[in-house]
Amino acid sequence: MYRGRRIAVVVPAHEEERLIGRTLGAVPAFVDHVIVVDDGSADATSAQARALGDARVEVVRHEVNQGVGAAIVSGYRRAFAAGAEIAVVMAGDAQMDPRDLPALLDPVVEGRVGYAKGDRLAWPGARSRMPFSRWLGNHALSLLTRLATGLRLRDSQCGYTALARDAAARVPLAALWPRYGYPNDLLGMLARHGVAIEDVRVRPVYADEVSGVGLRHALVVIPSVLARVWWRRLIGRSEPSADRGAARLSAEASRSTDLAP
Ligand SMILES: Nc1nc2c(ncn2[C@@H]2O[C@H](COP(=O)(O)OP(=O)(O)OP(=O)(O)O)[C@@H](O)[C@H]2O)c(=O)[nH]1
Ligand SMILES: [Mg+2]
């Protein structure tokens, strides 16, 4: 429990036999439940996770690889079904520093927001702590994400997040983009459904992990996801005129009621 709330950590993991032990070993003691979603790994990711002998750890396995977004949705489902009040994502490649977890949880625990996300760009010296391509790409994608969602946020690509159970219940998680680009899609969904979001400064961690994010994701996939987010927001914006139509209809209905004998 953290400040009286039941906390689950969701760990998406694909071929992470080398780093999953380091990731799980660092999960703070106040976390109640840890769900490793082994996303169709061909290596010993699941076995390594179980080998730790941590009673909090549960392994959910996708027999076929579905993508990091889909893995996180499976983790959320299990976490909330098992009674979590807040679900945190800490990826299986040990890139999320557990020292930042309380700060990430606080805005959700205090009820200020339904979703808190990490902001590595705000960390002092971020520019030198992150590979230049990641730093630059992140600024560019954050700008596009701001334009698409209308949110004031930074570091749209940070996967270190905390989601409240009631906020999760308000969005159609089953429709979430299943691969890279899922954080951008989730931000758009949450914004459309009126869930408040806060950026929390977290440490950038880049060590010996291998990233699966490539140029194609940065230049094609994620911008396409954002174009869809923007389009849906635009459609959403046409709702007020639909509401005006509904208001006119109900005004007409009440006028005809007034005229009724
Ligand atoms: N590449 C990849 N990772 C997956 C998949 N499913 C789950 N994951 C996990 O998702 C997490 C994030 O993947 P990374 O490729 O490191 O992407 P990232 O950490 O968002 O980006 P970087 O900052 O570039 O490392 C890791 O823990 C992976 O094990 C998948 O289908 N492909
Ligand atoms: Mg990574």
XYZ file of N, CA, C and O in Angstrom, residues 54-141:
352
model
N 9.358 -13.919 -5.786
C 8.654 -12.805 -5.133
C 7.158 -13.104 -5.225
O 6.606 -13.199 -6.327
N 6.508 -13.259 -4.073
C 5.095 -13.661 -4.043
C 4.187 -12.611 -4.686
O 3.050 -12.915 -5.056
N 4.670 -11.380 -4.845
C 3.840 -10.330 -5.455
C 3.794 -10.463 -6.969
O 2.936 -9.874 -7.622
N 4.743 -11.231 -7.514
C 4.890 -11.277 -8.982
C 3.968 -12.323 -9.606
O 3.964 -13.489 -9.212
N 3.188 -11.867 -10.595
C 2.334 -12.769 -11.378
C 2.750 -12.602 -12.839
O 2.968 -11.480 -13.296
N 2.863 -13.704 -13.548
C 3.234 -13.625 -14.963
C 2.000 -13.916 -15.820
O 1.343 -14.934 -15.653
N 1.695 -12.963 -16.704
C 0.619 -13.162 -17.683
C 1.341 -13.318 -19.015
O 2.232 -12.528 -19.321
N 0.970 -14.333 -19.784
C 1.724 -14.538 -21.014
C 0.849 -14.412 -22.250
O -0.236 -14.992 -22.325
N 1.302 -13.601 -23.209
C 0.687 -13.590 -24.541
C 1.413 -14.660 -25.337
O 2.629 -14.556 -25.520
N 0.692 -15.648 -25.832
C 1.361 -16.713 -26.596
C 1.963 -16.156 -27.881
O 3.005 -16.605 -28.337
N 1.278 -15.162 -28.447
C 1.776 -14.514 -29.667
C 2.053 -13.051 -29.341
O 1.273 -12.423 -28.618
N 3.161 -12.527 -29.842
C 3.518 -11.135 -29.585
C 2.423 -10.190 -30.077
O 1.966 -10.296 -31.204
N 2.000 -9.274 -29.207
C 0.920 -8.344 -29.577
C 1.361 -6.890 -29.569
O 0.630 -6.021 -30.004
N 2.516 -6.613 -29.018
C 2.989 -5.225 -28.959
C 2.913 -4.669 -27.553
O 2.110 -5.130 -26.724
N 3.742 -3.650 -27.311
C 3.862 -3.131 -25.943
C 2.559 -2.510 -25.436
O 2.204 -2.679 -24.255
N 1.810 -1.836 -26.320
C 0.536 -1.237 -25.894
C -0.454 -2.304 -25.467
O -1.110 -2.193 -24.421
N -0.542 -3.372 -26.260
C -1.459 -4.471 -25.936
C -1.027 -5.160 -24.648
O -1.865 -5.570 -23.829
N 0.280 -5.272 -24.445
C 0.784 -5.912 -23.215
C 0.374 -5.090 -21.995
O -0.051 -5.634 -20.961
N 0.456 -3.772 -22.121
C 0.085 -2.904 -20.999
C -1.418 -2.999 -20.718
O -1.837 -3.050 -19.556
N -2.224 -3.069 -21.768
C -3.681 -3.197 -21.559
C -3.992 -4.507 -20.827
O -4.790 -4.531 -19.887
N -3.329 -5.600 -21.212
C -3.528 -6.876 -20.488
C -3.149 -6.705 -19.023
O -3.834 -7.211 -18.127
N -2.067 -5.997 -18.774
C -1.616 -5.766 -17.399
C -2.606 -4.931 -16.609
O -2.929 -5.244 -15.458
N -3.125 -3.867 -17.229
C -4.121 -3.027 -16.549
C -5.346 -3.859 -16.165
O -5.870 -3.750 -15.062
N -5.815 -4.670 -17.114
C -7.019 -5.471 -16.857
C -6.815 -6.338 -15.631
O -7.649 -6.400 -14.738
N -5.687 -7.035 -15.608
C -5.407 -7.948 -14.499
C -5.260 -7.153 -13.192
O -5.777 -7.548 -12.146
N -4.551 -6.021 -13.267
C -4.300 -5.224 -12.058
C -5.613 -4.756 -11.430
O -5.830 -4.941 -10.223
N -6.498 -4.194 -12.253
C -7.733 -3.642 -11.692
C -8.691 -4.758 -11.286
O -9.406 -4.634 -10.298
N -8.678 -5.867 -12.044
C -9.534 -7.003 -11.658
C -9.102 -7.556 -10.307
O -9.927 -8.047 -9.531
N -7.823 -7.461 -10.009
C -7.309 -8.006 -8.734
C -7.392 -6.979 -7.606
O -6.896 -7.244 -6.504
N -7.971 -5.817 -7.879
C -8.238 -4.872 -6.796
C -7.311 -3.676 -6.683
O -7.404 -2.918 -5.709
N -6.432 -3.479 -7.664
C -5.550 -2.307 -7.590
C -6.372 -1.024 -7.698
O -7.363 -0.973 -8.425
N -5.935 0.006 -6.970
C -6.573 1.320 -7.096
C -5.778 2.199 -8.060
O -6.321 3.095 -8.685
N -4.480 1.921 -8.147
C -3.620 2.646 -9.087
C -2.685 1.633 -9.747
O -2.102 0.782 -9.054
N -2.559 1.722 -11.075
C -1.633 0.832 -11.793
C -0.520 1.672 -12.410
O -0.782 2.647 -13.122
N 0.697 1.268 -12.113
C 1.891 1.958 -12.606
C 2.497 1.098 -13.706
O 2.442 -0.134 -13.623
N 3.082 1.727 -14.719
C 3.829 0.965 -15.726
C 5.322 1.188 -15.508
O 5.788 2.329 -15.423
N 6.044 0.079 -15.356
C 7.507 0.109 -15.290
C 7.995 -0.942 -16.276
O 7.830 -2.134 -16.046
N 8.562 -0.490 -17.407
C 8.926 -1.429 -18.470
C 9.995 -2.411 -18.009
O 10.771 -2.134 -17.087
N 10.000 -3.560 -18.686
C 10.863 -4.678 -18.284
C 12.328 -4.507 -18.622
O 13.126 -5.428 -18.422
N 12.716 -3.314 -19.126
C 14.125 -3.117 -19.458
C 14.828 -2.188 -18.467
O 15.834 -1.556 -18.797
N 14.267 -2.132 -17.248
C 14.911 -1.441 -16.116
C 15.207 0.032 -16.390
O 16.192 0.575 -15.896
N 14.311 0.695 -17.159
C 14.560 2.113 -17.473
C 13.772 3.069 -16.574
O 13.803 4.271 -16.803
N 13.043 2.511 -15.601
C 12.280 3.383 -14.718
C 12.864 3.299 -13.324
O 12.933 2.217 -12.734
N 13.262 4.441 -12.805
C 13.931 4.453 -11.510
C 12.889 4.413 -10.386
O 12.033 5.302 -10.305
N 12.945 3.395 -9.521
C 11.935 3.272 -8.463
C 11.940 4.441 -7.477
O 10.929 4.696 -6.829
N 13.035 5.195 -7.411
C 13.053 6.357 -6.509
C 12.041 7.408 -6.935
O 11.643 8.256 -6.143
N 11.634 7.373 -8.214
C 10.665 8.365 -8.698
C 9.217 7.938 -8.481
O 8.296 8.716 -8.750
N 9.018 6.719 -8.021
C 7.647 6.196 -7.943
C 6.739 6.987 -6.978
O 5.611 7.332 -7.350
N 7.199 7.327 -5.758
C 6.297 8.101 -4.886
C 5.844 9.417 -5.513
O 4.654 9.749 -5.467
N 6.764 10.118 -6.159
C 6.393 11.413 -6.776
C 5.379 11.212 -7.893
O 4.496 12.052 -8.106
N 5.496 10.096 -8.592
C 4.569 9.801 -9.688
C 3.178 9.451 -9.142
O 2.152 9.786 -9.732
N 3.159 8.784 -7.994
C 1.886 8.362 -7.412
C 1.144 9.509 -6.716
O -0.091 9.525 -6.690
N 1.890 10.450 -6.145
C 1.261 11.474 -5.305
C 0.095 12.223 -5.970
O -0.972 12.337 -5.362
N 0.253 12.737 -7.211
C -0.883 13.479 -7.784
C -2.130 12.615 -7.975
O -3.256 13.120 -7.913
N -1.938 11.299 -8.163
C -3.089 10.400 -8.338
C -3.702 10.075 -6.970
O -4.921 10.137 -6.794
N -2.835 9.787 -6.001
C -3.319 9.479 -4.649
C -4.086 10.681 -4.082
O -5.130 10.520 -3.434
N -3.579 11.869 -4.351
C -4.214 13.077 -3.800
C -5.445 13.499 -4.594
O -6.099 14.479 -4.258
N -5.741 12.743 -5.665
C -6.971 12.990 -6.432
C -6.891 14.189 -7.361
O -7.910 14.634 -7.888
N -5.687 14.728 -7.564
C -5.559 15.886 -8.461
C -5.759 15.478 -9.908
O -6.316 16.227 -10.702
N -5.280 14.263 -10.246
C -5.383 13.786 -11.630
C -5.720 12.294 -11.639
O -5.568 11.598 -10.638
N -6.155 11.835 -12.833
C -6.404 10.397 -12.997
C -5.213 9.690 -13.613
O -5.151 8.458 -13.628
N -4.281 10.484 -14.163
C -3.135 9.902 -14.868
C -1.928 10.803 -14.644
O -1.989 12.007 -14.954
N -0.870 10.238 -14.097
C 0.386 10.981 -13.960
C 1.406 10.295 -14.844
O 1.452 9.068 -14.917
N 2.211 11.096 -15.531
C 3.225 10.494 -16.397
C 4.582 11.131 -16.170
O 4.663 12.307 -15.778
N 5.619 10.380 -16.433
C 6.965 10.886 -16.246
C 7.325 11.943 -17.271
O 6.818 11.945 -18.391
N 8.192 12.853 -16.842
C 8.740 13.870 -17.744
C 10.257 13.876 -17.544
O 10.776 14.510 -16.632
N 10.936 13.138 -18.416
C 12.399 13.049 -18.301
C 13.076 14.319 -18.788
O 14.183 14.640 -18.384
N 12.401 15.036 -19.676
C 13.014 16.248 -20.242
C 13.182 17.326 -19.180
O 14.005 18.230 -19.332
N 12.396 17.232 -18.100
C 12.475 18.243 -17.039
C 13.582 17.933 -16.035
O 13.861 18.738 -15.157
N 14.180 16.752 -16.133
C 15.203 16.392 -15.153
C 16.482 17.192 -15.425
O 16.876 17.329 -16.584
N 17.116 17.747 -14.395
C 18.332 18.534 -14.641
C 19.373 17.723 -15.420
O 19.644 16.564 -15.086
N 19.890 18.306 -16.456
C 20.907 17.631 -17.265
C 20.342 16.571 -18.194
O 21.085 15.713 -18.686
N 19.028 16.641 -18.457
C 18.390 15.626 -19.319
C 19.100 15.506 -20.662
O 19.301 14.404 -21.179
N 19.484 16.658 -21.191
C 20.116 16.683 -22.505
C 21.342 15.768 -22.558
O 21.575 15.080 -23.546
N 22.138 15.720 -21.484
C 23.342 14.885 -21.504
C 23.073 13.469 -20.975
O 23.868 12.563 -21.196
N 21.927 13.283 -20.300
C 21.624 11.951 -19.767
C 20.898 11.073 -20.778
O 20.751 9.877 -20.591
N 20.388 11.695 -21.853
C 19.652 10.936 -22.874
C 20.449 10.947 -24.173
O 21.091 11.951 -24.485
N 20.387 9.850 -24.948
C 21.022 9.897 -26.271
C 20.426 11.067 -27.059
O 19.217 11.312 -26.975
N 21.273 11.795 -27.813
C 20.803 13.011 -28.484
C 19.591 12.742 -29.375
O 18.630 13.514 -29.389
N 19.625 11.603 -30.107
C 18.512 11.301 -31.025
C 17.207 11.140 -30.247
O 16.145 11.596 -30.690
N 17.282 10.523 -29.055
C 16.084 10.333 -28.226
C 15.569 11.681 -27.702
O 14.378 11.950 -27.695
N 16.506 12.511 -27.275
C 16.164 13.823 -26.711
C 15.464 14.684 -27.769
O 14.399 15.246 -27.540
N 16.075 14.699 -28.966
C 15.539 15.522 -30.051
C 14.197 14.969 -30.534
O 13.208 15.706 -30.667
N 14.178 13.662 -30.781
C 12.955 13.016 -31.265
C 11.813 13.202 -30.277
O 10.657 13.431 -30.659
N 12.169 13.137 -29.017
C 11.167 13.283 -27.973
C 10.557 14.688 -27.973
O 9.341 14.854 -27.840
N 11.415 15.703 -28.137
C 10.899 17.072 -28.217
C 9.951 17.209 -29.407
O 8.886 17.824 -29.294
N 10.343 16.634 -30.549
C 9.520 16.762 -31.758
C 8.181 16.043 -31.569
O 7.112 16.603 -31.871
N 8.227 14.817 -31.031
C 6.975 14.062 -30.859
C 6.107 14.686 -29.757
O 4.878 14.637 -29.831
